[in-house]
Amino acid sequence: PTKTPPSDSYSSSHLRQFRILIKRAFKNELKGYSSLFIQAVEALFMSIMIGCIFINLGFDQISVRDRVGLFFIMGGLYPFIVILDTIAKFNAEREIFYREMEDGLYTTGPYFLSKVLSTLPFHTVFLVLYTVPMYWLAGLQPTVKEVPRELSIHLPGCLQ
């Protein structure tokens, strides 16, 4: 159980805390380039594997049910991967977070917001690697204008 210092004991504003924390979080993300590479390979592998399961869906009644299953997997699997990634990273940083919070360096709000926004660019790239191959393999609306719509549907899952 940690005690949070009163809000008037912080020597810097929330904006300053956020700016410092987002720079640090982004640098830490870039330092883990092997982890980023593994996540990219994982997203691409899962996309190709699921795309091969649902390859070239037709337009009959069975294919409609298969599409529902594909959309369920597309919408549920990637946010789950993002959540697991976030939990693993926070678990590794937990001691530092508690110590710095007890010292009154920052509050929870700027820390959380900086962690979410620093991972967003990477998870957006991974989302493209996850969605696009699966979308084309399954034969869903094979027009270029539909893919950004599909990505925009799944993008809120990256904000966890």
Tab-separated table of C-alpha atoms in Angstrom, residues 46 50 68-84 127 130 134 153-154 157 160:
chain	number	residue	atom	x	y	z
A	46	MET	CA	-1.543	-14.548	-36.360
A	50	ILE	CA	-6.318	-16.785	-39.217
A	68	VAL	CA	-19.242	-13.543	-38.120
A	69	GLY	CA	-16.611	-15.832	-36.605
A	70	LEU	CA	-13.835	-14.003	-38.440
A	71	PHE	CA	-15.072	-10.604	-37.246
A	72	PHE	CA	-15.271	-11.937	-33.686
A	73	ILE	CA	-11.670	-13.147	-33.853
A	74	MET	CA	-10.492	-9.948	-35.548
A	75	GLY	CA	-12.185	-7.781	-32.938
A	76	GLY	CA	-11.283	-9.816	-29.883
A	77	LEU	CA	-7.826	-11.226	-30.389
A	78	TYR	CA	-5.760	-8.108	-31.005
A	79	PRO	CA	-7.090	-6.079	-28.045
A	80	PHE	CA	-6.337	-9.102	-25.867
A	81	ILE	CA	-2.736	-9.120	-27.140
A	82	VAL	CA	-2.459	-5.377	-26.347
A	83	ILE	CA	-3.777	-5.942	-22.822
A	84	LEU	CA	-1.289	-8.755	-22.188
A	127	LEU	CA	-2.686	-3.541	-36.078
A	130	TYR	CA	-2.561	-7.962	-38.142
A	134	MET	CA	-6.138	-11.363	-42.843
A	153	ILE	CA	-13.041	-0.167	-36.447
A	154	HIS	CA	-10.204	-2.032	-34.738
A	157	GLY	CA	-8.748	-1.755	-29.287
A	160	GLN	CA	-6.003	0.014	-23.671
